[in-house]
Coordinates of C-alpha atoms in Angstrom, one line a residue:
M149 CA 0.3 0.2 0.1
S150 CA 1.2 3.5 -0.9
Q151 CA 2.2 6.2 1.9
M152 CA -1.2 7.9 3.5
Y153 CA -0.2 10.9 4.3
V154 CA -2.5 14.4 6.0
I155 CA -2.0 17.5 4.1
K156 CA -1.8 20.6 6.4
N157 CA -2.1 24.1 5.2
R158 CA 0.9 26.1 7.0
G159 CA -1.6 29.1 6.4
S160 CA -4.5 27.6 8.8
G161 CA -3.2 24.6 10.1
R162 CA -6.2 22.4 8.7
V163 CA -6.3 20.1 6.5
L164 CA -7.3 18.7 3.3
D165 CA -10.9 16.7 3.6
V166 CA -13.0 15.3 0.9
E167 CA -16.6 17.2 1.8
R168 CA -19.6 14.7 2.6
G169 CA -16.9 12.1 3.3
G170 CA -18.8 9.0 1.7
Q171 CA -19.8 10.6 -1.2
V172 CA -16.7 10.5 -3.3
L173 CA -17.1 11.6 -6.3
N174 CA -17.3 14.8 -7.3
S175 CA -17.4 16.4 -4.0
P176 CA -15.5 19.4 -3.2
V177 CA -12.3 19.6 -1.4
L178 CA -12.4 21.9 1.4
L179 CA -10.4 22.7 4.6
F180 CA -11.3 21.4 8.1
D181 CA -10.1 20.7 11.5
K182 CA -7.7 17.4 11.5
H183 CA -9.2 13.9 12.3
A184 CA -7.5 11.7 10.0
E185 CA -10.0 9.7 9.4
D186 CA -10.2 8.3 5.5
N187 CA -11.7 11.6 3.9
Q188 CA -8.2 13.3 5.3
K189 CA -5.7 10.8 4.0
W190 CA -3.9 11.2 1.1
T191 CA -1.6 9.5 -1.4
H192 CA 0.9 10.9 -4.5
N193 CA 0.9 8.0 -7.0
K194 CA 3.0 7.0 -9.9
Y195 CA 1.3 9.2 -11.8
N196 CA 1.3 12.6 -9.9
Q197 CA -2.2 12.3 -8.8
I198 CA -3.0 12.8 -5.3
C199 CA -5.8 10.3 -4.2
T200 CA -8.1 10.1 -1.4
A201 CA -8.1 6.7 1.0
L202 CA -11.3 6.9 0.3
K203 CA -12.1 4.5 -2.4
P204 CA -16.1 4.2 -4.2
G205 CA -16.4 0.7 -6.0
G206 CA -12.8 0.3 -5.4
E207 CA -11.7 2.7 -7.8
D208 CA -9.0 5.5 -6.9
V209 CA -10.5 9.3 -6.5
A210 CA -8.1 12.0 -7.5
I211 CA -8.2 15.5 -6.8
H212 CA -9.6 17.5 -9.7
I213 CA -9.4 20.5 -11.5
H214 CA -13.3 21.3 -12.4
D215 CA -12.5 24.3 -13.9
R216 CA -9.7 26.4 -14.3
G217 CA -11.2 29.8 -15.0
T218 CA -12.4 29.4 -11.7
G219 CA -10.3 27.1 -10.1
Q220 CA -12.9 25.1 -8.8
I221 CA -11.4 21.1 -7.2
I222 CA -13.4 18.5 -6.9
M223 CA -12.9 14.5 -6.9
S224 CA -13.0 12.4 -9.9
V225 CA -12.0 8.9 -10.8
C226 CA -7.9 8.3 -11.3
Q227 CA -7.6 8.6 -15.0
K228 CA -4.4 6.5 -15.8
D229 CA -4.1 7.6 -19.6
P230 CA -1.5 10.6 -19.2
T231 CA -3.9 12.7 -22.4
Q232 CA -7.1 12.2 -19.8
A233 CA -5.1 13.0 -16.6
K234 CA -3.8 16.6 -17.4
D235 CA -6.3 18.2 -14.5
Q236 CA -5.3 15.5 -11.8
M237 CA -1.6 15.7 -11.7
W238 CA 0.2 17.8 -9.2
L239 CA 4.2 18.8 -8.4
R240 CA 5.3 18.8 -5.1
N241 CA 7.5 21.7 -5.0
D242 CA 10.2 22.4 -2.3
D243 CA 8.7 25.5 -1.6
G244 CA 5.4 23.7 -0.1
T245 CA 3.6 24.2 -2.8
I246 CA 1.3 21.8 -4.9
A247 CA 1.3 23.0 -8.8
C248 CA -0.7 21.7 -11.9
Y249 CA 2.0 19.4 -13.0
D250 CA 1.1 21.6 -16.9
D251 CA 1.0 24.8 -15.3
P252 CA 3.5 25.0 -12.4
T253 CA 2.5 28.8 -11.8
R254 CA -1.1 27.5 -10.7
V255 CA -0.8 26.0 -7.2
L256 CA -3.3 24.7 -4.8
S257 CA -4.7 27.2 -2.4
A258 CA -6.7 27.8 1.1
G259 CA -7.9 31.3 0.4
A260 CA -8.9 32.5 4.2
G261 CA -8.4 29.1 5.5
N262 CA -11.6 28.6 7.5
A263 CA -12.7 25.2 8.5
G264 CA -15.2 24.4 5.2
D265 CA -13.3 26.9 2.9
H266 CA -13.5 25.6 -0.4
L267 CA -10.0 24.2 -2.2
K268 CA -8.7 26.5 -5.5
V269 CA -6.3 26.7 -7.9
E270 CA -5.0 30.2 -8.4
Q271 CA -2.0 32.2 -9.6
K272 CA 1.3 31.1 -7.2
G273 CA 2.3 33.6 -5.2
N274 CA 5.5 35.0 -5.2
P275 CA 6.7 34.5 -2.5
P276 CA 4.2 32.0 -2.4
P277 CA 2.1 33.0 1.1
A278 CA 1.2 30.0 3.4
S279 CA -2.3 29.7 2.6
Q280 CA -0.8 28.3 -0.8
Q281 CA 2.2 26.0 1.3
W282 CA 0.8 22.8 2.3
D283 CA 2.8 20.1 4.7
W284 CA 2.5 16.2 3.9
E285 CA 2.7 14.8 7.4
A286 CA 2.8 11.0 7.2
M287 CA 0.0 8.5 8.8

């Protein structure tokens, strides 16, 4: 089994969480206080996808850019074909940011960092603010 992580925002101290827990597909990703249940556990697989420990129907489900214009992030079934997976591929950077694989200037952001705030993709700050920086805590 792949190494599992809780991914914590440096600005708010809150972690990535799949909204609605068990209803994974098309659910938003949000910030929440850490409880380390499966909807807060993640892997970073060989396809550069960030997948939840939740596996509806036995399928891997990844963080997916639903709308690049608005930066909306949802959960969707992992694509194994790289031509289909570009909106699910992420780079873990040394500065703590998590960037779009095909556009490293766009990163995951916690916004204001309030509990329940939805995760989004936005332009990387220079330097990146704490709301765009993440720590991967091994489980």
